[in-house]
Amino acid sequence: MHNKYPDSIRRAEEARRQLEEQAVRSPWRQRYHFMPPAGWMNDPNGLIHYGGYYHLFYQHNPFGPQWGPMHWGHARSRDLVHWEHLPIALAPSEPYDLHEQGGCFSGSAVESDGLLYLFYTGCTFEDGQLRQSQCMAYSDDGVTFHKYPGNPVVPGPPPDGSPDFRDPKVWRHGDSWYMVVGSCRDGRGKALLYRSGDLRRWRYVGVMAESDGSLGTMWECPDVFPLEDRWVLMFSPMGMGETRGLYLVGDIDYERGRFLPERMGEMDCGFDFYAPQSLATPDGRRVLLGWANSWPWMPWFSTFGPTAESGWCGALALPREVHLRADGTLRFPPLSELSSLRHERLFHGRMLLDHGRSLDLPPSDDGCMELELEVDWPDGWGELEIALRATPDGARRTVLLCAADGAVTLDRDHADGYLRGSRCGWRRRRGTLKLRIFVDASSVEVFVDEGDLVLSTNLYPPEDARLTTITARESRAEIRRLNAWRMQQAW
C-alpha cells in the first residue's frame, strides 16, 4: 500500500477535528439520528454486521460542510441505535479515485473468509470526462482498510451503460458473488449485473433491470436482497420529480441475469429520504438506512441549509425494518430497538376532541420527542391537525394533517422560514389511524399504520419552537391512545 494513503487519512481526521469544535455548538445537531462529528455526509454505505458490531460507512467530506472529495466515514453500533465513531475508512489517494470533484463514491460491504471487503466507485475526471470504476478495499480488523493492488476490479462501464456507472452493491447467491451497479443509457436508468467467483475478477452479465422511460434517467444506489420467498431491487431514480426512492418486488432469473418485477412502490413519500441501503441482522430481519436529504432541491456543490454555518451538513433517517405484505408490496415500520431511546413519558391517555378543540402536550425541554397515536372518528372521517415544533405565537410550525379522504399531508410552509412545500400520502385502509412520529432537532419522520406509509422531512426551527398541539377539525376525533416521550441521545 502506498504511503500516501495513510497520510490522506490523517489529514482528513485532523480537518474533521477542527470542524468539530464549531459543529458541537449548533442548535440543530440531531439528538438521536446518526450524523458525523462534523463536515458533510450523504449516502449510507457498506452496511454490514461484522465482528459483533453493525458497521455503517457513509459518504463524507471531512474538510467542510459542502459536498466535496468523497471519503468513507465509519461508525459502529451494537443495536443500530447507539453509535460509536471510528476513524475514516477510505480516502482518495490513487489515480482511479483522486480528484477534488470525485473520490471514493458509494458502495457496499461483504464478509469472506473472515475479512471485511468494501466495494466502492472510484471517481475522477480526465480531460473533462467523467471516469467511474468499481474498486475494492479490505480489512482484517474492521477498522483499518487496504486498497486492493489490482484496482479497479471493474475498470469501466459496458456498452449497455454510460460514464455514469456507480454505487456497487455486492451479495452472494449460491457459489457466486454478484454485483449490481447503477447506470443509464439514452435517458433511461439501468441496473447492470456482474458475477464473480473470488470478488476480484468480475464478468459482465447484462442489464438486470431498466426504466421503461417513466422511472428516471439514472438509477443511483441500487440494492438487491432476498425477503421471504421474494427478491427486492431498490434504487434512487434521478429525473422523477418528487419521487426519491423506488422498490421492485419479484424474482431473479440468475441464468439470464434478469430481475422479474411483480410489484412496485415508493419507500418514503416525504421530502428527505434518498440512497437507502439495507442489511440483514443476525436474527433474520432486513433493515434499511437512508440519507435524510435529497439532491433535487440542492444547488450543486453548495449547502442544504443553515447547519453549514456551524461546520456540518447531513444526517441519516432512522433505521426502518422492511416487511413483505400479503399482496407483495412492502411496508417500513421503525426499527423495534428505537423504543430504547424513550427516556421520560410526557403524556399518556385517551380523550375525545370535539369540533375545533385542541390538546397541548407538555413540551420537551429540547423539542425532541416521540409521539404514538391511535385515532378514530365516531361521526365519520374528519380532520386531525398535529402542529409539531410550534412556537408560542404559532407563527412557526410543521403541520401533519390527517384528512377526511384518507390522505396524510406533511406541510412545512411555516416550519422555519427556510424550507417550503407539502407532501401527501394515501392510506391503504380505512378505520383506526395509527401514527408514530419522531421529532428531532432538525427532522420529523411520520410512520402511518405501522409503516404502510412514511413521510420524512428536515426542518430548522427556532429555539423556542418546542410545542405540540393536536386539534380536531370539523368533527369529533376519539384519541384511543396517546403517548409522548422525551428521547435520549444516541451517542
GROMACS .gro file of C-alpha atoms in nm:
model
  491
    1MET     CA    1   0.000   0.000   0.000
    2HIS     CA    2   0.129   0.344  -0.092
    3ASN     CA    3   0.247   0.566   0.195
    4LYS     CA    4   0.023   0.849   0.074
    5TYR     CA    5  -0.291   0.656   0.167
    6PRO     CA    6  -0.245   0.663   0.548
    7ASP     CA    7  -0.128   1.023   0.511
    8SER     CA    8  -0.456   1.115   0.342
    9ILE     CA    9  -0.650   0.952   0.626
   10ARG     CA   10  -0.454   1.151   0.886
   11ARG     CA   11  -0.516   1.479   0.704
   12ALA     CA   12  -0.887   1.405   0.683
   13GLU     CA   13  -0.908   1.319   1.053
   14GLU     CA   14  -0.730   1.640   1.154
   15ALA     CA   15  -0.955   1.854   0.934
   16ARG     CA   16  -1.265   1.696   1.085
   17ARG     CA   17  -1.141   1.751   1.442
   18GLN     CA   18  -1.101   2.121   1.371
   19LEU     CA   19  -1.456   2.147   1.232
   20GLU     CA   20  -1.596   1.953   1.525
   21GLU     CA   21  -1.510   2.231   1.771
   22GLN     CA   22  -1.757   2.451   1.582
   23ALA     CA   23  -2.017   2.185   1.499
   24VAL     CA   24  -2.091   2.081   1.858
   25ARG     CA   25  -2.238   2.426   1.929
   26SER     CA   26  -2.506   2.402   1.657
   27PRO     CA   27  -2.865   2.405   1.790
   28TRP     CA   28  -2.974   2.175   1.505
   29ARG     CA   29  -2.743   1.885   1.586
   30GLN     CA   30  -2.959   1.574   1.596
   31ARG     CA   31  -3.011   1.409   1.934
   32TYR     CA   32  -3.088   1.054   1.823
   33HIS     CA   33  -3.034   1.040   1.445
   34PHE     CA   34  -2.692   0.938   1.314
   35MET     CA   35  -2.462   1.212   1.186
   36PRO     CA   36  -2.082   1.253   1.159
   37PRO     CA   37  -1.885   1.455   1.416
   38ALA     CA   38  -1.854   1.737   1.159
   39GLY     CA   39  -1.834   1.803   0.786
   40TRP     CA   40  -2.058   1.685   0.508
   41MET     CA   41  -2.232   1.349   0.476
   42ASN     CA   42  -2.467   1.189   0.226
   43ASP     CA   43  -2.532   0.825   0.127
   44PRO     CA   44  -2.502   0.538   0.378
   45ASN     CA   45  -2.252   0.279   0.251
   46GLY     CA   46  -2.123  -0.066   0.340
   47LEU     CA   47  -2.390  -0.167   0.592
   48ILE     CA   48  -2.295  -0.500   0.746
   49HIS     CA   49  -2.285  -0.697   1.072
   50TYR     CA   50  -1.920  -0.796   1.122
   51GLY     CA   51  -1.716  -0.889   1.428
   52GLY     CA   52  -2.008  -0.850   1.668
   53TYR     CA   53  -2.095  -0.495   1.553
   54TYR     CA   54  -2.314  -0.329   1.295
   55HIS     CA   55  -2.084  -0.124   1.072
   56LEU     CA   56  -2.205   0.189   0.898
   57PHE     CA   57  -1.995   0.370   0.639
   58TYR     CA   58  -2.110   0.687   0.468
   59GLN     CA   59  -2.017   0.941   0.203
   60HIS     CA   60  -1.822   1.211   0.380
   61ASN     CA   61  -1.630   1.531   0.317
   62PRO     CA   62  -1.428   1.590   0.637
   63PHE     CA   63  -1.287   1.920   0.506
   64GLY     CA   64  -1.611   2.118   0.507
   65PRO     CA   65  -1.992   2.121   0.527
   66GLN     CA   66  -2.032   2.113   0.147
   67TRP     CA   67  -2.017   1.827  -0.100
   68GLY     CA   68  -1.652   1.770  -0.187
   69PRO     CA   69  -1.390   1.497  -0.238
   70MET     CA   70  -1.567   1.186  -0.114
   71HIS     CA   71  -1.427   0.982   0.175
   72TRP     CA   72  -1.590   0.697   0.365
   73GLY     CA   73  -1.676   0.789   0.722
   74HIS     CA   74  -1.720   0.497   0.961
   75ALA     CA   75  -1.915   0.415   1.278
   76ARG     CA   76  -2.029   0.102   1.457
   77SER     CA   77  -2.313   0.000   1.685
   78ARG     CA   78  -2.440  -0.294   1.887
   79ASP     CA   79  -2.808  -0.216   1.818
   80LEU     CA   80  -2.829   0.022   1.515
   81VAL     CA   81  -2.944   0.295   1.757
   82HIS     CA   82  -2.644   0.391   1.974
   83TRP     CA   83  -2.331   0.472   1.772
   84GLU     CA   84  -1.954   0.495   1.821
   85HIS     CA   85  -1.746   0.692   1.569
   86LEU     CA   86  -1.442   0.518   1.419
   87PRO     CA   87  -1.154   0.655   1.208
   88ILE     CA   88  -1.230   0.747   0.848
   89ALA     CA   89  -1.211   0.424   0.645
   90LEU     CA   90  -1.137   0.538   0.288
   91ALA     CA   91  -0.980   0.849   0.142
   92PRO     CA   92  -0.896   0.946  -0.218
   93SER     CA   93  -0.534   0.854  -0.282
   94GLU     CA   94  -0.492   0.668  -0.613
   95PRO     CA   95  -0.518   0.765  -0.981
   96TYR     CA   96  -0.858   0.595  -1.004
   97ASP     CA   97  -1.016   0.786  -0.711
   98LEU     CA   98  -0.811   1.104  -0.652
   99HIS     CA   99  -0.998   1.414  -0.766
  100GLU     CA  100  -1.148   1.716  -0.586
  101GLN     CA  101  -1.482   1.653  -0.758
  102GLY     CA  102  -1.461   1.276  -0.726
  103GLY     CA  103  -1.315   1.039  -0.472
  104CYS     CA  104  -1.442   0.719  -0.312
  105PHE     CA  105  -1.809   0.714  -0.410
  106SER     CA  106  -2.084   0.493  -0.266
  107GLY     CA  107  -2.076   0.116  -0.237
  108SER     CA  108  -2.128  -0.185  -0.014
  109ALA     CA  109  -1.957  -0.440   0.212
  110VAL     CA  110  -1.937  -0.820   0.237
  111GLU     CA  111  -1.750  -1.067   0.457
  112SER     CA  112  -1.548  -1.354   0.312
  113ASP     CA  113  -1.303  -1.586   0.493
  114GLY     CA  114  -1.303  -1.357   0.795
  115LEU     CA  115  -1.208  -1.044   0.601
  116LEU     CA  116  -1.430  -0.739   0.554
  117TYR     CA  117  -1.439  -0.621   0.192
  118LEU     CA  118  -1.557  -0.277   0.080
  119PHE     CA  119  -1.665  -0.215  -0.279
  120TYR     CA  120  -1.686   0.144  -0.394
  121THR     CA  121  -1.683   0.358  -0.707
  122GLY     CA  122  -1.357   0.537  -0.780
  123CYS     CA  123  -1.445   0.867  -0.947
  124THR     CA  124  -1.217   1.105  -1.139
  125PHE     CA  125  -1.236   1.346  -1.430
  126GLU     CA  126  -0.983   1.314  -1.713
  127ASP     CA  127  -0.974   1.581  -1.983
  128GLY     CA  128  -1.313   1.696  -1.859
  129GLN     CA  129  -1.464   1.349  -1.895
  130LEU     CA  130  -1.620   1.155  -1.608
  131ARG     CA  131  -1.435   0.833  -1.519
  132GLN     CA  132  -1.605   0.590  -1.282
  133SER     CA  133  -1.480   0.241  -1.197
  134GLN     CA  134  -1.553  -0.019  -0.931
  135CYS     CA  135  -1.285  -0.072  -0.668
  136MET     CA  136  -1.221  -0.285  -0.360
  137ALA     CA  137  -1.059  -0.246  -0.017
  138TYR     CA  138  -1.026  -0.500   0.264
  139SER     CA  139  -0.964  -0.523   0.638
  140ASP     CA  140  -0.888  -0.797   0.890
  141ASP     CA  141  -0.995  -0.592   1.195
  142GLY     CA  142  -1.292  -0.390   1.062
  143VAL     CA  143  -1.116  -0.058   1.128
  144THR     CA  144  -0.806  -0.023   0.909
  145PHE     CA  145  -0.855  -0.079   0.535
  146HIS     CA  146  -0.616  -0.152   0.249
  147LYS     CA  147  -0.696  -0.077  -0.113
  148TYR     CA  148  -0.664  -0.381  -0.338
  149PRO     CA  149  -0.344  -0.352  -0.552
  150GLY     CA  150  -0.536  -0.481  -0.857
  151ASN     CA  151  -0.789  -0.197  -0.853
  152PRO     CA  152  -1.008  -0.118  -1.028
  153VAL     CA  153  -1.177  -0.458  -1.032
  154VAL     CA  154  -1.424  -0.329  -1.294
  155PRO     CA  155  -1.234  -0.065  -1.494
  156GLY     CA  156  -1.526   0.096  -1.674
  157PRO     CA  157  -1.883   0.068  -1.799
  158PRO     CA  158  -2.002  -0.188  -2.053
  159PRO     CA  159  -2.157  -0.087  -2.386
  160ASP     CA  160  -2.501  -0.112  -2.220
  161GLY     CA  161  -2.407   0.161  -1.970
  162SER     CA  162  -2.258   0.510  -1.975
  163PRO     CA  163  -1.991   0.713  -1.788
  164ASP     CA  164  -2.248   0.735  -1.506
  165PHE     CA  165  -2.152   0.397  -1.360
  166ARG     CA  166  -2.153   0.381  -0.982
  167ASP     CA  167  -2.265   0.254  -0.641
  168PRO     CA  168  -2.185  -0.121  -0.648
  169LYS     CA  169  -2.394  -0.348  -0.423
  170VAL     CA  170  -2.241  -0.696  -0.378
  171TRP     CA  171  -2.412  -1.011  -0.245
  172ARG     CA  172  -2.364  -1.386  -0.254
  173HIS     CA  173  -2.604  -1.634  -0.413
  174GLY     CA  174  -2.516  -2.000  -0.441
  175ASP     CA  175  -2.148  -2.040  -0.526
  176SER     CA  176  -2.111  -1.698  -0.689
  177TRP     CA  177  -2.080  -1.334  -0.593
  178TYR     CA  178  -2.297  -1.078  -0.772
  179MET     CA  179  -2.262  -0.702  -0.812
  180VAL     CA  180  -2.530  -0.461  -0.930
  181VAL     CA  181  -2.415  -0.115  -1.048
  182GLY     CA  182  -2.633   0.188  -1.118
  183SER     CA  183  -2.611   0.342  -1.464
  184CYS     CA  184  -2.813   0.486  -1.754
  185ARG     CA  185  -2.834   0.500  -2.130
  186ASP     CA  186  -3.035   0.726  -2.359
  187GLY     CA  187  -3.207   0.895  -2.065
  188ARG     CA  188  -3.319   0.571  -1.900
  189GLY     CA  189  -3.198   0.439  -1.568
  190LYS     CA  190  -3.041   0.091  -1.554
  191ALA     CA  191  -2.914  -0.169  -1.308
  192LEU     CA  192  -2.615  -0.359  -1.451
  193LEU     CA  193  -2.522  -0.707  -1.324
  194TYR     CA  194  -2.177  -0.867  -1.276
  195ARG     CA  195  -2.071  -1.210  -1.148
  196SER     CA  196  -1.750  -1.330  -0.976
  197GLY     CA  197  -1.614  -1.641  -0.811
  198ASP     CA  198  -1.349  -1.468  -0.599
  199LEU     CA  199  -1.451  -1.099  -0.553
  200ARG     CA  200  -1.155  -0.992  -0.768
  201ARG     CA  201  -1.235  -1.096  -1.125
  202TRP     CA  202  -1.577  -0.983  -1.245
  203ARG     CA  203  -1.766  -1.080  -1.560
  204TYR     CA  204  -2.040  -0.862  -1.704
  205VAL     CA  205  -2.372  -1.050  -1.720
  206GLY     CA  206  -2.601  -0.783  -1.865
  207VAL     CA  207  -2.880  -0.537  -1.787
  208MET     CA  208  -3.059  -0.666  -1.477
  209ALA     CA  209  -3.343  -0.412  -1.500
  210GLU     CA  210  -3.406  -0.077  -1.666
  211SER     CA  211  -3.655   0.206  -1.690
  212ASP     CA  212  -3.932   0.193  -1.948
  213GLY     CA  213  -3.892   0.568  -1.986
  214SER     CA  214  -4.107   0.659  -1.685
  215LEU     CA  215  -3.879   0.550  -1.397
  216GLY     CA  216  -3.600   0.806  -1.408
  217THR     CA  217  -3.299   0.897  -1.617
  218MET     CA  218  -3.035   0.743  -1.387
  219TRP     CA  219  -3.063   0.477  -1.114
  220GLU     CA  220  -2.840   0.559  -0.818
  221CYS     CA  221  -2.754   0.336  -0.522
  222PRO     CA  222  -2.922   0.011  -0.634
  223ASP     CA  223  -2.975  -0.253  -0.365
  224VAL     CA  224  -3.071  -0.618  -0.414
  225PHE     CA  225  -3.174  -0.855  -0.134
  226PRO     CA  226  -3.398  -1.154  -0.059
  227LEU     CA  227  -3.712  -1.108   0.151
  228GLU     CA  228  -3.900  -1.424   0.247
  229ASP     CA  229  -3.961  -1.600  -0.086
  230ARG     CA  230  -3.917  -1.285  -0.299
  231TRP     CA  231  -3.630  -1.066  -0.419
  232VAL     CA  232  -3.626  -0.688  -0.390
  233LEU     CA  233  -3.450  -0.432  -0.610
  234MET     CA  234  -3.434  -0.078  -0.471
  235PHE     CA  235  -3.290   0.232  -0.637
  236SER     CA  236  -3.300   0.611  -0.619
  237PRO     CA  237  -3.407   0.749  -0.958
  238MET     CA  238  -3.290   1.082  -1.093
  239GLY     CA  239  -3.530   1.284  -1.304
  240MET     CA  240  -3.856   1.167  -1.143
  241GLY     CA  241  -3.970   1.491  -0.981
  242GLU     CA  242  -4.071   1.437  -0.619
  243THR     CA  243  -4.001   1.061  -0.622
  244ARG     CA  244  -3.691   0.986  -0.415
  245GLY     CA  245  -3.675   0.607  -0.393
  246LEU     CA  246  -3.848   0.312  -0.559
  247TYR     CA  247  -3.860  -0.059  -0.491
  248LEU     CA  248  -3.945  -0.353  -0.715
  249VAL     CA  249  -4.055  -0.686  -0.567
  250GLY     CA  250  -4.030  -1.001  -0.776
  251ASP     CA  251  -3.782  -1.272  -0.864
  252ILE     CA  252  -3.437  -1.301  -1.022
  253ASP     CA  253  -3.356  -1.524  -1.317
  254TYR     CA  254  -2.992  -1.585  -1.233
  255GLU     CA  255  -2.937  -1.782  -1.557
  256ARG     CA  256  -3.025  -1.480  -1.771
  257GLY     CA  257  -2.929  -1.219  -1.512
  258ARG     CA  258  -3.270  -1.050  -1.516
  259PHE     CA  259  -3.491  -0.911  -1.242
  260LEU     CA  260  -3.856  -1.008  -1.295
  261PRO     CA  261  -4.072  -0.740  -1.123
  262GLU     CA  262  -4.420  -0.811  -0.991
  263ARG     CA  263  -4.488  -0.512  -0.763
  264MET     CA  264  -4.355  -0.156  -0.736
  265GLY     CA  265  -4.377   0.108  -0.466
  266GLU     CA  266  -4.222   0.414  -0.306
  267MET     CA  267  -4.019   0.390   0.015
  268ASP     CA  268  -4.093   0.737   0.154
  269CYS     CA  269  -4.346   0.994   0.033
  270GLY     CA  270  -4.185   1.286   0.215
  271PHE     CA  271  -3.913   1.532   0.120
  272ASP     CA  272  -3.588   1.394   0.258
  273PHE     CA  273  -3.509   1.026   0.213
  274TYR     CA  274  -3.258   0.914  -0.051
  275ALA     CA  275  -3.000   0.649  -0.137
  276PRO     CA  276  -3.117   0.389   0.117
  277GLN     CA  277  -2.919   0.071   0.170
  278SER     CA  278  -3.021  -0.242   0.358
  279LEU     CA  279  -2.852  -0.507   0.568
  280ALA     CA  280  -2.950  -0.837   0.726
  281THR     CA  281  -2.948  -0.861   1.107
  282PRO     CA  282  -2.827  -1.176   1.284
  283ASP     CA  283  -3.188  -1.256   1.382
  284GLY     CA  284  -3.302  -1.251   1.018
  285ARG     CA  285  -3.459  -0.907   0.983
  286ARG     CA  286  -3.395  -0.675   0.689
  287VAL     CA  287  -3.318  -0.316   0.799
  288LEU     CA  288  -3.300  -0.003   0.584
  289LEU     CA  289  -3.098   0.315   0.642
  290GLY     CA  290  -3.129   0.620   0.417
  291TRP     CA  291  -2.978   0.966   0.380
  292ALA     CA  292  -3.209   1.226   0.536
  293ASN     CA  293  -3.184   1.459   0.239
  294SER     CA  294  -3.216   1.452  -0.139
  295TRP     CA  295  -3.042   1.607  -0.437
  296PRO     CA  296  -3.322   1.770  -0.641
  297TRP     CA  297  -3.358   2.092  -0.443
  298MET     CA  298  -2.988   2.139  -0.364
  299PRO     CA  299  -2.779   2.374  -0.580
  300TRP     CA  300  -2.490   2.153  -0.692
  301PHE     CA  301  -2.179   2.180  -0.473
  302SER     CA  302  -2.348   2.422  -0.234
  303THR     CA  303  -2.518   2.365   0.100
  304PHE     CA  304  -2.859   2.242   0.208
  305GLY     CA  305  -2.934   2.478   0.491
  306PRO     CA  306  -2.819   2.684   0.786
  307THR     CA  307  -2.626   2.398   0.953
  308ALA     CA  308  -2.334   2.468   0.719
  309GLU     CA  309  -2.268   2.784   0.920
  310SER     CA  310  -2.171   2.553   1.206
  311GLY     CA  311  -1.938   2.328   1.006
  312TRP     CA  312  -2.164   2.031   0.936
  313CYS     CA  313  -2.439   1.917   0.698
  314GLY     CA  314  -2.628   1.590   0.670
  315ALA     CA  315  -2.770   1.308   0.880
  316LEU     CA  316  -2.937   0.972   0.832
  317ALA     CA  317  -3.304   0.889   0.868
  318LEU     CA  318  -3.398   0.649   1.145
  319PRO     CA  319  -3.346   0.278   1.067
  320ARG     CA  320  -3.655   0.104   0.932
  321GLU     CA  321  -3.741  -0.261   0.902
  322VAL     CA  322  -3.857  -0.399   0.567
  323HIS     CA  323  -4.166  -0.622   0.579
  324LEU     CA  324  -4.341  -0.802   0.293
  325ARG     CA  325  -4.719  -0.760   0.282
  326ALA     CA  326  -4.955  -1.036   0.169
  327ASP     CA  327  -5.014  -0.852  -0.160
  328GLY     CA  328  -4.640  -0.850  -0.242
  329THR     CA  329  -4.575  -0.484  -0.160
  330LEU     CA  330  -4.356  -0.353   0.123
  331ARG     CA  331  -4.404  -0.160   0.444
  332PHE     CA  332  -4.136   0.009   0.653
  333PRO     CA  333  -4.205   0.023   1.028
  334PRO     CA  334  -3.945   0.191   1.251
  335LEU     CA  335  -3.676  -0.036   1.395
  336SER     CA  336  -3.807  -0.201   1.711
  337GLU     CA  337  -3.490  -0.110   1.905
  338LEU     CA  338  -3.575   0.260   1.876
  339SER     CA  339  -3.803   0.222   2.179
  340SER     CA  340  -3.485   0.203   2.391
  341LEU     CA  341  -3.445   0.579   2.332
  342ARG     CA  342  -3.760   0.663   2.526
  343HIS     CA  343  -3.639   0.848   2.833
  344GLU     CA  344  -3.937   1.008   3.011
  345ARG     CA  345  -4.309   0.984   2.939
  346LEU     CA  346  -4.450   1.331   2.884
  347PHE     CA  347  -4.811   1.225   2.832
  348HIS     CA  348  -5.027   0.912   2.844
  349GLY     CA  349  -5.402   0.895   2.799
  350ARG     CA  350  -5.713   0.887   2.582
  351MET     CA  351  -5.976   1.151   2.511
  352LEU     CA  352  -6.248   1.279   2.281
  353LEU     CA  353  -6.175   1.602   2.095
  354ASP     CA  354  -6.485   1.790   1.976
  355HIS     CA  355  -6.501   2.020   1.675
  356GLY     CA  356  -6.218   2.272   1.694
  357ARG     CA  357  -6.096   2.159   2.036
  358SER     CA  358  -5.721   2.134   2.089
  359LEU     CA  359  -5.484   1.949   2.318
  360ASP     CA  360  -5.148   2.100   2.409
  361LEU     CA  361  -4.889   1.839   2.507
  362PRO     CA  362  -4.632   1.912   2.777
  363PRO     CA  363  -4.325   2.047   2.596
  364SER     CA  364  -3.995   1.863   2.583
  365ASP     CA  365  -3.705   2.076   2.704
  366ASP     CA  366  -3.528   2.041   2.366
  367GLY     CA  367  -3.832   1.987   2.143
  368CYS     CA  368  -3.725   1.629   2.064
  369MET     CA  369  -3.981   1.357   2.125
  370GLU     CA  370  -4.169   1.053   2.001
  371LEU     CA  371  -4.549   1.054   1.964
  372GLU     CA  372  -4.768   0.747   1.936
  373LEU     CA  373  -5.139   0.789   1.850
  374GLU     CA  374  -5.443   0.580   1.761
  375VAL     CA  375  -5.737   0.787   1.635
  376ASP     CA  376  -6.100   0.714   1.535
  377TRP     CA  377  -6.375   0.948   1.411
  378PRO     CA  378  -6.711   0.840   1.564
  379ASP     CA  379  -6.916   1.052   1.322
  380GLY     CA  380  -6.727   0.957   1.009
  381TRP     CA  381  -6.398   1.079   0.872
  382GLY     CA  382  -6.277   1.420   0.979
  383GLU     CA  383  -5.952   1.606   1.011
  384LEU     CA  384  -5.684   1.593   1.275
  385GLU     CA  385  -5.419   1.862   1.273
  386ILE     CA  386  -5.095   1.799   1.462
  387ALA     CA  387  -4.871   2.103   1.489
  388LEU     CA  388  -4.512   1.998   1.563
  389ARG     CA  389  -4.221   2.219   1.674
  390ALA     CA  390  -4.459   2.513   1.707
  391THR     CA  391  -4.364   2.849   1.857
  392PRO     CA  392  -4.582   3.003   2.133
  393ASP     CA  393  -4.728   3.253   1.887
  394GLY     CA  394  -4.799   2.980   1.631
  395ALA     CA  395  -4.600   3.158   1.359
  396ARG     CA  396  -4.363   2.863   1.312
  397ARG     CA  397  -4.482   2.502   1.299
  398THR     CA  398  -4.462   2.183   1.099
  399VAL     CA  399  -4.815   2.052   1.047
  400LEU     CA  400  -4.928   1.695   0.995
  401LEU     CA  401  -5.286   1.695   0.869
  402CYS     CA  402  -5.490   1.371   0.857
  403ALA     CA  403  -5.779   1.445   0.626
  404ALA     CA  404  -6.125   1.304   0.557
  405ASP     CA  405  -6.032   1.126   0.236
  406GLY     CA  406  -5.757   0.922   0.398
  407ALA     CA  407  -5.471   1.148   0.294
  408VAL     CA  408  -5.187   1.231   0.530
  409THR     CA  409  -5.018   1.560   0.447
  410LEU     CA  410  -4.690   1.695   0.581
  411ASP     CA  411  -4.683   2.075   0.543
  412ARG     CA  412  -4.364   2.270   0.616
  413ASP     CA  413  -4.456   2.606   0.464
  414HIS     CA  414  -4.446   2.766   0.810
  415ALA     CA  415  -4.180   2.546   0.967
  416ASP     CA  416  -3.867   2.757   0.974
  417GLY     CA  417  -3.860   3.031   0.711
  418TYR     CA  418  -3.617   2.825   0.505
  419LEU     CA  419  -3.799   2.517   0.373
  420ARG     CA  420  -4.126   2.516   0.180
  421GLY     CA  421  -4.382   2.278   0.038
  422SER     CA  422  -4.615   1.996   0.138
  423ARG     CA  423  -4.625   1.626   0.061
  424CYS     CA  424  -4.927   1.399   0.066
  425GLY     CA  425  -4.950   1.024   0.102
  426TRP     CA  426  -5.256   0.797   0.090
  427ARG     CA  427  -5.354   0.539   0.346
  428ARG     CA  428  -5.410   0.184   0.232
  429ARG     CA  429  -5.702   0.116   0.464
  430ARG     CA  430  -5.988   0.291   0.643
  431GLY     CA  431  -6.065   0.273   1.012
  432THR     CA  432  -5.834   0.349   1.304
  433LEU     CA  433  -5.542   0.571   1.215
  434LYS     CA  434  -5.212   0.473   1.379
  435LEU     CA  435  -4.923   0.718   1.388
  436ARG     CA  436  -4.567   0.711   1.521
  437ILE     CA  437  -4.397   1.047   1.487
  438PHE     CA  438  -4.029   1.107   1.564
  439VAL     CA  439  -3.929   1.471   1.619
  440ASP     CA  440  -3.559   1.554   1.647
  441ALA     CA  441  -3.361   1.877   1.648
  442SER     CA  442  -3.378   1.916   1.270
  443SER     CA  443  -3.612   1.648   1.135
  444VAL     CA  444  -3.958   1.491   1.154
  445GLU     CA  445  -4.041   1.134   1.047
  446VAL     CA  446  -4.402   1.011   1.033
  447PHE     CA  447  -4.485   0.639   1.020
  448VAL     CA  448  -4.851   0.576   0.931
  449ASP     CA  449  -5.028   0.245   1.005
  450GLU     CA  450  -4.711   0.063   1.112
  451GLY     CA  451  -4.506   0.177   0.814
  452ASP     CA  452  -4.764   0.135   0.535
  453LEU     CA  453  -4.686   0.500   0.460
  454VAL     CA  454  -4.382   0.705   0.565
  455LEU     CA  455  -4.320   1.080   0.529
  456SER     CA  456  -3.989   1.242   0.626
  457THR     CA  457  -3.867   1.600   0.627
  458ASN     CA  458  -3.587   1.815   0.759
  459LEU     CA  459  -3.654   2.142   0.939
  460TYR     CA  460  -3.451   2.410   1.117
  461PRO     CA  461  -3.686   2.557   1.379
  462PRO     CA  462  -3.611   2.849   1.612
  463GLU     CA  463  -3.506   2.764   1.967
  464ASP     CA  464  -3.850   2.838   2.118
  465ALA     CA  465  -4.033   2.604   1.876
  466ARG     CA  466  -4.098   2.324   2.127
  467LEU     CA  467  -4.476   2.298   2.143
  468THR     CA  468  -4.703   2.020   2.011
  469THR     CA  469  -5.076   2.081   1.960
  470ILE     CA  470  -5.341   1.833   1.843
  471THR     CA  471  -5.666   1.978   1.705
  472ALA     CA  472  -5.987   1.818   1.574
  473ARG     CA  473  -6.128   1.996   1.270
  474GLU     CA  474  -6.493   1.982   1.158
  475SER     CA  475  -6.577   1.663   1.352
  476ARG     CA  476  -6.509   1.469   1.669
  477ALA     CA  477  -6.187   1.273   1.697
  478GLU     CA  478  -6.155   0.992   1.951
  479ILE     CA  479  -5.794   0.953   2.052
  480ARG     CA  480  -5.793   0.594   2.176
  481ARG     CA  481  -5.429   0.607   2.277
  482LEU     CA  482  -5.176   0.888   2.301
  483ASN     CA  483  -4.822   0.855   2.431
  484ALA     CA  484  -4.544   1.109   2.419
  485TRP     CA  485  -4.186   1.053   2.531
  486ARG     CA  486  -3.878   1.267   2.572
  487MET     CA  487  -3.590   1.098   2.387
  488GLN     CA  488  -3.237   1.012   2.496
  489GLN     CA  489  -2.934   1.095   2.288
  490ALA     CA  490  -2.791   0.815   2.075
  491TRP     CA  491  -2.428   0.896   2.150
   0.00000   0.00000   0.00000
